[in-house]
Coordinates of C-alpha atoms in Angstrom, one line a residue:
Chain T
M5 CA 96.5 182.8 72.9
L6 CA 98.4 180.1 71.3
H7 CA 101.9 180.1 73.1
I8 CA 104.6 178.1 71.7
V9 CA 108.1 177.5 72.9
A10 CA 111.0 176.1 70.9
C11 CA 113.6 174.7 72.9
I12 CA 117.4 175.0 70.7
K13 CA 121.3 174.8 71.4
Q14 CA 124.0 177.4 70.4
V15 CA 126.8 175.1 68.7
P16 CA 130.3 174.3 67.1
D17 CA 129.5 174.3 63.4
T18 CA 131.2 170.5 62.8
K19 CA 130.8 171.1 59.1
I20 CA 133.2 173.4 59.0
I21 CA 135.4 172.5 62.2
K22 CA 139.5 172.0 61.6
M23 CA 140.8 168.5 62.5
N24 CA 144.2 169.2 65.0
P25 CA 145.9 166.6 63.4
K26 CA 148.2 165.8 66.4
T27 CA 145.2 164.8 68.6
N28 CA 143.1 164.2 66.4
T29 CA 140.4 166.2 68.1
M30 CA 138.4 169.0 66.9
D31 CA 140.0 172.4 67.4
R32 CA 136.5 174.2 68.5
R33 CA 138.2 177.7 68.3
T34 CA 138.4 177.0 64.6
A35 CA 134.5 176.8 64.7
P36 CA 131.8 179.6 64.4
A37 CA 129.0 179.1 67.3
I38 CA 125.6 178.5 65.1
L39 CA 122.2 178.2 65.9
N40 CA 121.8 174.1 65.6
P41 CA 120.3 173.5 61.9
Y42 CA 117.6 171.1 63.5
D43 CA 116.6 173.7 66.0
A44 CA 115.9 176.3 62.9
H45 CA 113.4 173.5 61.6
A46 CA 112.0 173.5 65.2
V47 CA 111.9 177.3 65.6
E48 CA 110.2 177.7 62.0
E49 CA 108.0 175.4 62.4
A50 CA 106.9 177.4 65.7
V51 CA 106.5 180.5 63.2
R52 CA 104.4 178.7 60.8
L53 CA 101.7 177.3 63.7
K54 CA 101.6 181.2 64.7
E55 CA 100.8 182.1 61.4
R56 CA 98.6 179.6 61.2
Y57 CA 96.6 179.9 64.5
G58 CA 97.6 183.2 65.6
G59 CA 99.5 183.3 69.0
T60 CA 103.4 183.9 70.6
V61 CA 106.3 181.9 69.9
S62 CA 109.1 182.0 72.7
V63 CA 112.3 180.6 72.5
V64 CA 114.9 179.2 75.0
T65 CA 118.1 178.3 75.2
M66 CA 120.8 177.4 78.3
G67 CA 124.2 178.3 77.1
P68 CA 127.0 181.1 77.4
P69 CA 126.1 184.5 77.2
P70 CA 127.2 184.2 73.3
A71 CA 124.5 182.6 72.7
V72 CA 122.4 185.0 72.6
T73 CA 123.5 185.2 68.9
A74 CA 121.7 182.5 68.4
I75 CA 118.3 183.5 70.2
K76 CA 118.9 186.6 67.2
K77 CA 119.0 184.1 64.5
C78 CA 115.1 183.0 65.7
I79 CA 114.1 186.2 66.3
E80 CA 114.9 186.5 62.6
I81 CA 113.3 183.5 61.7
G82 CA 109.8 184.9 63.1
A83 CA 110.3 184.4 66.9
D84 CA 108.4 186.4 69.1
E85 CA 110.9 186.2 72.4
G86 CA 113.8 184.9 73.9
Y87 CA 114.9 183.7 76.8
L88 CA 118.6 182.6 77.6
I89 CA 119.4 180.7 81.2
T90 CA 123.3 181.2 81.5
D91 CA 125.2 180.6 84.8
R92 CA 128.2 179.0 85.7
R93 CA 126.4 176.2 87.8
F94 CA 125.1 174.7 84.6
A95 CA 128.1 173.7 83.3
G96 CA 128.6 170.7 82.3
A97 CA 125.2 169.2 81.9
D98 CA 124.5 165.9 80.4
T99 CA 121.0 165.7 78.7
L100 CA 118.9 164.4 82.5
A101 CA 120.8 167.7 83.9
T102 CA 120.0 169.9 80.8
S103 CA 116.3 169.1 80.2
Y104 CA 115.5 169.6 84.0
A105 CA 117.1 173.2 83.5
V106 CA 115.6 174.1 80.5
T107 CA 112.0 173.0 82.0
K108 CA 112.9 175.2 85.5
A109 CA 113.1 178.0 82.0
I110 CA 109.8 176.9 80.8
E111 CA 108.2 176.6 83.9
K112 CA 109.1 180.1 84.6
I113 CA 108.0 181.2 81.2
S114 CA 104.9 179.5 81.4
K115 CA 103.6 181.1 84.7
E116 CA 103.7 184.4 82.6
K117 CA 101.9 182.5 79.4
P118 CA 100.9 179.4 79.8
V119 CA 102.9 177.4 77.4
D120 CA 100.2 174.9 75.3
L121 CA 103.8 173.4 72.5
I122 CA 107.2 173.0 73.2
I123 CA 109.0 172.1 69.8
C124 CA 112.4 170.9 69.6
G125 CA 114.5 170.3 67.4
K126 CA 115.6 166.2 66.8
M127 CA 118.5 166.1 68.1
S128 CA 122.1 168.8 68.2
I129 CA 124.8 168.4 66.0
D130 CA 127.2 168.2 68.6
G131 CA 126.0 165.9 71.6
D132 CA 123.9 163.8 68.9
T133 CA 121.2 162.2 71.4
G134 CA 118.1 163.9 71.1
Q135 CA 117.4 163.1 74.6
V136 CA 116.7 166.3 75.5
G137 CA 113.6 166.9 74.5
P138 CA 111.9 163.5 75.4
G139 CA 113.2 164.5 78.7
I140 CA 111.8 168.1 79.2
A141 CA 108.2 166.5 78.6
R142 CA 108.6 163.6 81.0
R143 CA 109.7 166.2 83.9
L144 CA 106.7 168.6 82.6
D145 CA 104.3 165.9 82.5
I146 CA 103.5 166.4 78.9
P147 CA 103.4 163.6 75.8
P148 CA 106.6 164.0 74.2
L149 CA 106.3 163.0 70.3
T150 CA 109.4 162.6 68.3
S151 CA 110.0 162.0 64.7
V152 CA 107.5 164.5 64.0
N153 CA 107.6 165.3 60.6
K154 CA 104.2 166.9 59.7
V155 CA 101.5 168.8 61.8
V156 CA 97.9 168.2 60.9
E157 CA 96.2 169.9 63.1
L158 CA 96.7 172.0 66.6
N159 CA 93.6 172.8 68.3
P160 CA 94.5 175.1 71.4
D161 CA 90.7 175.4 71.8
E162 CA 90.0 172.0 72.1
K163 CA 93.5 171.4 73.4
Y164 CA 94.7 168.3 71.3
A165 CA 97.0 168.2 68.1
I166 CA 97.4 165.9 65.0
V167 CA 101.1 165.3 64.1
H168 CA 102.7 162.5 61.3
R169 CA 105.6 160.2 63.0
K170 CA 107.8 159.1 60.6
L171 CA 108.9 155.4 61.2
E172 CA 111.4 153.3 59.2
D173 CA 108.5 152.5 56.5
G174 CA 106.0 155.3 56.3
Y175 CA 104.0 157.4 58.9
E176 CA 101.7 157.0 61.9
V177 CA 99.1 159.6 62.4
V178 CA 99.0 160.5 66.2
R179 CA 96.3 162.3 68.2
S180 CA 97.7 164.4 71.2
T181 CA 96.2 166.0 73.9
L182 CA 97.9 169.7 74.4
P183 CA 100.2 170.9 76.1
C184 CA 102.9 168.7 74.1
L185 CA 106.2 168.1 73.2
F186 CA 107.3 167.7 69.6
S187 CA 110.8 166.7 68.4
V188 CA 110.8 167.4 64.7
E189 CA 112.5 166.0 61.7
K190 CA 114.5 168.6 59.2
T191 CA 111.7 167.3 56.4
I192 CA 109.0 169.3 58.3
N193 CA 109.9 172.4 56.8
E194 CA 112.1 174.9 55.2
V195 CA 114.1 177.6 56.4
P196 CA 113.4 180.1 53.8
Y197 CA 115.8 183.0 54.2
S198 CA 114.4 185.8 56.7
P199 CA 112.2 188.4 56.1
L200 CA 114.4 192.3 56.2
P201 CA 111.9 193.2 58.9
N202 CA 113.1 190.2 61.1
M203 CA 116.4 191.0 60.6
L204 CA 115.7 194.5 61.9
R205 CA 113.9 193.6 64.8
A206 CA 116.8 190.6 65.7
A207 CA 119.6 193.2 65.5
R208 CA 117.9 195.4 68.0
Y209 CA 116.7 192.9 69.9
Q210 CA 117.5 191.8 73.5
P211 CA 116.6 189.0 74.6
H212 CA 115.6 187.5 78.6
I213 CA 118.7 186.6 80.3
W214 CA 118.2 184.7 83.7
S215 CA 120.8 183.0 85.9
V216 CA 120.1 180.1 88.3
D217 CA 118.9 182.8 91.0
D218 CA 115.9 183.7 88.7
L219 CA 114.9 180.7 88.5
E220 CA 111.8 179.4 91.0
D221 CA 112.4 176.1 93.2
V222 CA 115.6 175.1 92.3
D223 CA 117.3 171.7 93.0
I224 CA 121.2 172.9 92.6
K225 CA 122.4 169.1 93.2
Q226 CA 120.2 168.8 90.1
L227 CA 122.4 171.3 87.9
G228 CA 125.2 171.1 85.6
L229 CA 128.0 168.4 86.4
K230 CA 126.7 168.0 89.9
G231 CA 123.4 167.1 88.7
S232 CA 124.7 164.6 85.9
P233 CA 124.7 161.0 86.4
T234 CA 126.7 160.4 83.5
I235 CA 130.4 161.2 83.5
V236 CA 133.0 160.9 80.6
S237 CA 136.1 159.2 81.7
K238 CA 138.1 158.4 78.8
V239 CA 138.5 160.2 75.6
W240 CA 140.9 158.5 72.9
A241 CA 141.1 158.6 68.7
P242 CA 139.6 156.0 67.6
P243 CA 141.9 153.1 66.1
K244 CA 142.0 154.3 62.8
P245 CA 141.3 151.4 60.1
A246 CA 144.6 149.2 59.6
G247 CA 145.4 149.8 56.0
G248 CA 145.6 152.5 54.0
T249 CA 147.6 150.0 51.4
F250 CA 148.1 151.4 48.2
L251 CA 147.4 148.6 45.6
E252 CA 149.9 149.1 43.1
G253 CA 150.5 148.5 39.7
S254 CA 148.6 148.8 36.3
P255 CA 144.7 149.2 36.4
R256 CA 144.1 146.1 35.8
E257 CA 146.5 144.3 38.2
Q258 CA 145.1 147.1 40.9
A259 CA 141.7 145.3 40.2
E260 CA 143.1 141.9 40.1
Q261 CA 144.3 142.2 44.5
L262 CA 141.3 144.5 44.9
L263 CA 139.3 141.7 43.9
S264 CA 140.9 138.9 45.7
V265 CA 140.5 141.1 49.2
V266 CA 136.9 141.3 48.6
L267 CA 136.3 137.8 47.4
E268 CA 137.6 136.5 50.8
K269 CA 134.4 138.1 52.1
K270 CA 132.9 135.9 49.3
E271 CA 129.8 134.8 51.6
L272 CA 128.6 138.3 51.3
F273 CA 127.9 137.8 47.4
Q274 CA 126.2 134.3 47.7
G275 CA 122.5 135.4 47.4
K276 CA 121.2 137.9 50.2
G277 CA 124.0 137.0 52.3
G278 CA 125.2 138.3 55.6
M279 CA 122.1 139.0 57.9
Chain B
M10 CA 120.2 152.8 96.7
D11 CA 121.7 150.1 97.9
F12 CA 123.6 148.7 93.9
K13 CA 123.7 144.6 95.3
D14 CA 120.4 145.2 94.8
Y15 CA 120.1 145.7 91.2
K16 CA 121.6 142.4 89.2
G17 CA 120.9 141.4 85.8
V18 CA 121.4 142.9 82.2
W19 CA 118.0 143.4 79.9
V20 CA 117.7 144.1 76.6
F21 CA 114.4 146.1 75.4
I22 CA 113.0 143.9 72.7
E23 CA 111.8 145.9 70.1
Q24 CA 108.8 144.4 67.7
K25 CA 106.8 145.3 64.6
D26 CA 104.5 143.5 62.6
D27 CA 105.1 139.8 64.6
Q28 CA 109.1 140.0 64.3
V29 CA 111.9 141.0 66.5
A30 CA 114.2 144.0 65.1
S31 CA 117.2 142.6 64.0
V32 CA 118.7 145.6 66.2
S33 CA 117.6 143.6 69.3
L34 CA 119.0 140.1 68.6
E35 CA 122.3 142.2 68.3
L36 CA 122.2 143.3 71.9
L37 CA 120.8 140.0 72.8
G38 CA 124.5 138.7 71.9
A39 CA 126.4 142.0 73.2
G40 CA 123.7 141.7 76.4
R41 CA 124.7 137.7 76.8
K42 CA 128.7 138.6 77.0
L43 CA 128.5 141.3 80.1
A44 CA 125.8 139.1 81.9
D45 CA 128.4 136.2 81.5
K46 CA 131.7 138.5 82.9
R47 CA 129.2 139.5 85.7
G48 CA 128.0 136.3 86.4
V49 CA 124.4 137.5 86.2
E50 CA 121.1 136.6 84.4
L51 CA 120.4 138.3 80.9
A52 CA 117.0 138.8 80.3
G53 CA 114.7 140.4 77.4
I54 CA 112.1 142.9 78.3
L55 CA 109.2 142.4 75.6
I56 CA 105.8 145.2 75.5
G57 CA 102.9 144.1 72.6
E58 CA 100.2 142.9 72.2
N59 CA 100.1 139.2 71.1
V60 CA 103.4 139.0 71.1
K61 CA 104.0 136.2 73.6
H62 CA 105.4 133.6 71.0
L63 CA 108.3 136.1 69.9
T64 CA 109.6 135.2 73.5
K65 CA 111.3 132.0 71.8
T66 CA 112.9 133.7 69.0
V67 CA 114.4 136.2 72.3
F68 CA 115.6 132.8 74.1
E69 CA 117.2 131.3 71.1
Y70 CA 119.4 134.7 70.9
G71 CA 120.3 134.0 74.3
A72 CA 118.3 135.4 77.0
D73 CA 117.8 133.2 80.4
T74 CA 114.4 135.5 80.7
V75 CA 112.1 137.5 79.4
Y76 CA 109.6 139.6 81.3
L77 CA 106.6 140.1 79.4
Y78 CA 104.2 142.8 79.3
D79 CA 101.2 141.2 76.4
Q80 CA 97.7 143.4 76.8
P81 CA 96.0 144.9 74.2
I82 CA 96.8 148.7 75.6
F83 CA 100.4 148.0 73.7
K84 CA 99.1 147.4 70.7
H85 CA 101.0 150.7 69.3
Y86 CA 104.5 151.5 70.5
R87 CA 103.2 154.7 72.2
T88 CA 106.2 156.3 74.4
E89 CA 104.1 156.6 77.3
S90 CA 102.3 153.4 77.9
Y91 CA 105.5 151.4 77.0
M92 CA 107.4 153.6 79.5
K93 CA 104.7 152.7 82.4
G94 CA 105.8 149.0 81.3
V95 CA 109.4 149.2 81.6
L96 CA 109.3 151.4 84.7
D97 CA 107.1 149.0 86.6
C98 CA 109.4 146.0 85.1
S99 CA 112.6 147.9 86.7
D100 CA 111.0 148.6 89.7
K101 CA 110.2 145.3 90.4
H102 CA 112.9 143.3 89.2
K103 CA 116.0 145.9 89.6
P104 CA 118.1 145.0 86.8
E105 CA 121.8 146.5 86.6
I106 CA 122.2 147.8 83.2
I107 CA 118.8 148.2 80.4
L108 CA 120.2 148.4 76.5
F109 CA 117.9 150.0 74.5
G110 CA 118.4 149.8 69.9
A111 CA 119.5 153.4 69.2
T112 CA 116.4 153.2 66.6
S113 CA 113.7 156.1 66.8
T114 CA 111.3 154.1 68.7
G115 CA 114.5 152.9 71.0
K116 CA 115.6 156.2 71.7
D117 CA 112.3 157.2 72.1
L118 CA 111.4 155.3 75.2
A119 CA 115.2 155.3 77.0
S120 CA 115.3 158.9 77.3
A121 CA 111.7 159.0 78.7
V122 CA 113.0 155.7 80.8
A123 CA 115.7 157.7 81.7
T124 CA 114.3 160.7 83.1
D125 CA 111.6 159.1 85.5
L126 CA 113.9 156.8 86.7
P127 CA 116.0 158.6 86.9
T128 CA 119.6 157.6 85.6
G129 CA 121.9 158.1 82.8
L130 CA 121.5 157.6 79.3
T131 CA 124.5 157.3 76.7
A132 CA 123.1 157.7 73.7
D133 CA 124.6 155.9 70.1
T134 CA 127.0 153.2 71.8
T135 CA 129.2 151.5 69.7
E136 CA 131.2 149.6 72.1
L137 CA 130.0 148.0 75.4
D138 CA 132.1 146.3 78.2
V139 CA 131.4 145.9 81.9
E140 CA 133.8 146.0 84.9
E141 CA 133.5 142.3 86.3
D142 CA 133.6 143.3 90.2
T143 CA 131.9 146.6 90.7
G144 CA 129.4 146.2 87.1
L145 CA 130.5 149.5 86.3
L146 CA 129.1 149.7 82.3
L147 CA 131.4 151.0 80.1
A148 CA 129.7 152.9 77.1
S149 CA 131.8 154.0 74.5
R150 CA 130.2 156.1 71.2
P151 CA 131.9 158.8 68.8
A152 CA 131.5 162.3 70.4
F153 CA 132.4 165.7 69.1
G154 CA 131.0 164.4 65.7
G155 CA 132.7 161.6 65.6
N156 CA 136.3 162.3 65.5
I157 CA 137.1 161.0 69.0
M158 CA 135.6 158.1 70.9
A159 CA 134.3 158.9 74.8
T160 CA 133.4 156.6 77.3
I161 CA 130.5 157.3 79.2
L162 CA 130.2 156.1 82.8
C163 CA 126.9 156.1 85.0
K164 CA 128.5 155.5 88.8
K165 CA 125.9 156.8 91.1
Y166 CA 122.7 155.4 90.1
R167 CA 121.2 151.7 89.1
P168 CA 119.7 150.6 86.5
Q169 CA 122.2 151.7 83.9
M170 CA 121.2 152.7 80.6
A171 CA 122.9 152.9 76.7
T172 CA 121.1 152.6 73.1
V173 CA 123.2 151.2 70.8
R174 CA 123.3 151.2 67.4
S175 CA 122.2 148.7 65.2
K176 CA 124.7 146.9 62.9
V177 CA 127.8 147.0 65.4
M178 CA 126.9 144.4 67.4
K179 CA 126.7 140.6 66.6
A180 CA 123.9 138.3 67.5
L181 CA 124.6 134.9 68.2
E182 CA 123.8 132.1 65.7
P183 CA 120.6 131.0 66.9
E184 CA 120.0 127.4 69.1
P185 CA 116.6 126.1 68.2
G186 CA 114.8 124.4 71.3
R187 CA 116.6 126.9 73.7
A188 CA 114.5 127.6 76.6
G189 CA 114.9 130.1 79.3
K190 CA 111.7 131.4 82.0
I191 CA 109.0 133.7 81.1
V192 CA 107.6 135.7 83.3
E193 CA 104.4 137.4 82.4
E194 CA 103.5 140.9 84.5
T195 CA 100.6 143.1 84.0
I196 CA 100.1 146.8 84.2
S197 CA 96.2 148.5 85.0
L198 CA 96.3 150.7 82.8
K199 CA 93.7 152.3 81.0
E200 CA 92.8 153.8 77.8
D201 CA 92.0 157.2 78.7
D202 CA 95.3 157.2 81.3
I203 CA 97.1 157.2 77.9
R204 CA 97.2 160.9 76.2
T205 CA 98.1 160.3 72.8
K206 CA 96.2 158.0 70.4
V207 CA 97.7 156.4 67.2
L208 CA 95.2 157.5 64.5
E209 CA 96.6 155.5 61.1
I210 CA 99.6 153.7 60.5
V211 CA 100.8 154.4 56.6
K212 CA 102.8 152.1 54.9
E213 CA 104.6 153.7 52.2
T214 CA 104.3 151.9 49.0
V215 CA 107.6 153.3 47.4
R216 CA 110.5 151.3 48.3
K217 CA 112.5 153.0 51.0
V218 CA 116.3 153.2 50.4
R219 CA 117.9 151.9 53.3
I220 CA 121.5 151.6 53.3
D221 CA 122.1 152.0 56.9
E222 CA 120.7 147.9 56.5
A223 CA 123.4 147.0 53.5
D224 CA 126.4 144.7 53.8
I225 CA 128.2 146.2 50.6
I226 CA 127.6 149.9 49.9
V227 CA 129.1 151.8 46.5
A228 CA 129.7 154.9 47.4
G229 CA 130.7 158.0 45.2
G230 CA 131.8 161.0 45.5
K231 CA 131.9 164.7 43.3
G232 CA 135.5 163.3 41.9
L233 CA 132.7 161.4 39.1
G234 CA 132.2 164.5 37.5
S235 CA 128.6 164.6 36.5
Y236 CA 125.7 162.7 36.8
E237 CA 126.8 160.0 34.0
G238 CA 129.9 159.7 35.6
F239 CA 127.6 158.5 38.7
Q240 CA 125.9 156.4 37.0
L241 CA 129.5 154.2 37.1
I242 CA 128.5 153.9 40.8
H243 CA 124.8 152.4 40.4
H244 CA 126.5 149.5 37.8
L245 CA 129.1 148.4 40.3
A246 CA 126.7 147.9 43.0
E247 CA 124.5 146.3 40.4
T248 CA 126.9 143.3 39.9
I249 CA 128.1 143.1 43.4
G250 CA 124.4 143.6 45.2
G251 CA 125.5 146.4 47.1
A252 CA 123.8 149.6 47.4
V253 CA 124.4 153.0 46.8
G254 CA 125.9 155.6 48.4
A255 CA 127.3 159.1 47.8
S256 CA 129.2 162.1 49.6
R257 CA 126.9 165.3 50.5
D258 CA 128.3 167.8 47.3
V259 CA 127.0 164.5 45.2
V260 CA 123.8 164.6 46.9
E261 CA 123.4 168.5 46.8
A262 CA 124.6 168.7 43.2
G263 CA 121.3 166.3 42.7
W264 CA 122.8 163.2 41.3
I265 CA 121.0 161.1 43.4
D266 CA 118.4 161.5 46.6
H267 CA 119.2 162.5 49.9
A268 CA 118.7 159.2 51.5
H269 CA 121.9 157.8 50.0
Q270 CA 124.0 160.4 51.6
V271 CA 126.0 158.8 53.9
G272 CA 128.3 160.9 56.8
Q273 CA 127.6 163.7 59.6
T274 CA 124.4 164.8 58.2
G275 CA 123.7 161.7 56.1
V276 CA 123.4 158.5 57.4
T277 CA 125.2 155.9 59.5
V278 CA 126.4 153.0 57.9
T279 CA 128.2 150.0 59.3
P280 CA 128.8 147.6 56.1
K281 CA 131.2 145.0 55.7
I282 CA 132.4 146.3 52.6
Y283 CA 131.7 150.0 51.7
F284 CA 133.5 151.5 48.5
A285 CA 134.3 155.4 48.4
I286 CA 134.8 156.0 44.9
G287 CA 135.7 159.5 43.9
I288 CA 135.4 160.7 47.2
S289 CA 138.4 163.0 49.2
G290 CA 137.1 161.9 52.2
A291 CA 136.0 165.0 54.7
I292 CA 135.4 164.7 58.4
Q293 CA 131.9 165.1 57.6
H294 CA 131.8 162.1 55.2
I295 CA 134.3 159.9 57.4
V296 CA 132.0 160.1 60.7
G297 CA 129.1 158.4 58.6
M298 CA 131.3 155.0 57.4
K299 CA 134.3 154.5 59.2
N300 CA 133.3 151.8 60.9
S301 CA 132.7 149.8 57.8
G302 CA 134.4 146.6 57.9
L303 CA 136.3 146.8 54.9
I304 CA 136.9 150.0 53.3
I305 CA 138.4 150.6 50.3
A306 CA 139.2 153.8 48.3
I307 CA 139.8 154.7 45.0
N308 CA 141.0 158.3 44.4
K309 CA 142.8 160.3 41.8
D310 CA 145.1 162.1 44.9
K311 CA 147.4 160.3 46.4
E312 CA 146.7 162.8 49.3
A313 CA 143.2 162.7 49.9
P314 CA 142.2 162.1 53.3
I315 CA 140.1 158.9 52.5
F316 CA 143.1 157.1 51.6
Q317 CA 144.2 157.8 55.8
N318 CA 140.5 156.3 56.8
C319 CA 140.7 153.2 54.3
H320 CA 141.7 149.3 54.2
Y321 CA 143.0 149.6 50.7
G322 CA 143.4 152.5 48.4
I323 CA 144.2 152.5 44.5
V324 CA 145.6 155.5 43.3
G325 CA 143.8 156.2 39.8
D326 CA 141.3 157.0 37.5
A327 CA 137.7 155.4 39.0
F328 CA 136.5 155.6 35.0
E329 CA 139.8 153.2 34.4
I330 CA 140.0 150.9 37.3
V331 CA 136.1 150.5 38.0
P332 CA 134.7 149.3 34.3
I333 CA 137.8 146.5 34.9
L334 CA 136.5 145.6 38.7
I335 CA 132.9 145.4 37.4
E336 CA 133.8 142.9 34.6
M337 CA 136.0 141.0 37.1
F338 CA 133.3 140.6 39.3
E339 CA 131.0 139.7 36.7
N340 CA 133.1 136.8 36.2
A341 CA 134.0 136.0 39.5
L342 CA 130.7 135.9 40.8
S343 CA 128.9 133.7 38.2
K344 CA 131.8 131.1 38.7
E345 CA 130.4 131.2 42.4
K346 CA 126.8 130.7 41.9
V347 CA 128.6 127.6 39.9
D348 CA 130.4 126.5 42.2
I349 CA 127.7 126.5 45.0
A350 CA 125.0 124.8 42.8
S351 CA 127.4 121.9 41.6
K352 CA 128.2 121.4 45.5
G353 CA 124.2 121.6 46.5

């Protein structure tokens, strides 16, 4: 039976986050934690494939205990099982250490039930990297397929998948062996409102919660901050545009001043201009 | 790991349809500066089928060396085959830094390569520098939704890797005839070793809007009031040869397609001139356009946050000012053409 694992993340909702005007940084306390919007599409696609081919959908995430809420959201969408790995030793992980920890969780899940397909969202809205999905695929030594915007066919018996990968000027049709990993575009599907039975199930659902000690063959040195090759050395407010100069006068005078500013870059207006 | 064994700055040369991607040329410009500061070579790593002639372009834009993998197995970009090329080259020639364009191909490839090496990878870098003596790469990028910048370091691993946003770095003026050293490499990789096959490539016939490549963008917001009001944006854009951008509200209202949306949930743009007309300037919009060269805001509300994030602002009614602007641009630009024609 087909077993799909969707990898998800709980993130602060950067759309409605408030700024601290003094430090010019986001005030994270003002932002509610939500299921990363890209991951909702990953879970939705997994559920649709389950409806098409039969099988089970599991979701896995790494995060603090409140991430249970994000897993419940996935149950609402139609996932069957949820796994949270949570431990202080995971904290401060960059993308390399994150893909390591999530891979260890997937390895454990697949011992219980072999995994045919892993689906990730394109990226998270707080990290914005898109690096964890391909990282997991490399660690499991399965093909990573990024930019997937359509699943044409999945054949768990003959062990292959055919998908469309979005390109800048169209798409390519790619066939891959199974198991493999998809990172999916937002355009792959629309996430509808959840049916009531799913919502009821989600309300009662308790995910599996694992600490580092529940996972197998874990090299502690590769976890969290310690296992992260990249470090943030400094954080600063980006320089604001110098101006914010108001152009005064009548509309015509304002337009004239603007024209002279813009025409300093007149090379842009000559034919195709620039590079 | 002895860091002294790792020398040189590399740029992954992305190619398609017999052309080097513009982001790769920009990275050669940025890489040249890093390499000169360190006193090391700048190299391109070029992978594909029948791509040897592209080395000429790579040299003209600043590379000293090109590592070339030219084999039929590299006809189409595939993560596994290209990754093996980059890993092979990195093992043999040990660079201190590898830069990739933050395109879908560049990000896909860099993520896989960094995991296998393993090393640190900084995504979507917008500023690059290097410490002259240690060779430590200072890769900076907008973080936490783009309200602050963070500098990311990778102190304990080599090579150091970053993907870099297109349209942020500057390509050098090409130097015709500039030559360099081609190092031809091959890897023994059979088609059966690769688990993915590209069955077909479908080009979309409808011309897709690519506002991220535009030099000039005229963007409109909810302040224009209606679909009809938004047509003013199209008119100005047409007059000055710019692309049309939009805020999220406008896209959600259905006045224009999502491909035009600028911001966190849309496209990040860095044009040389950005007009924000009737856009209040929510954070989600600002993060998508604030690295533009020249930002001009027109809005009725003097307190609108867009005025904190622009170079020049006009407080006023777009329906009054923009038509005047259109008229003035039409006059000015037709005069420019005459000037150029008389010079030529």
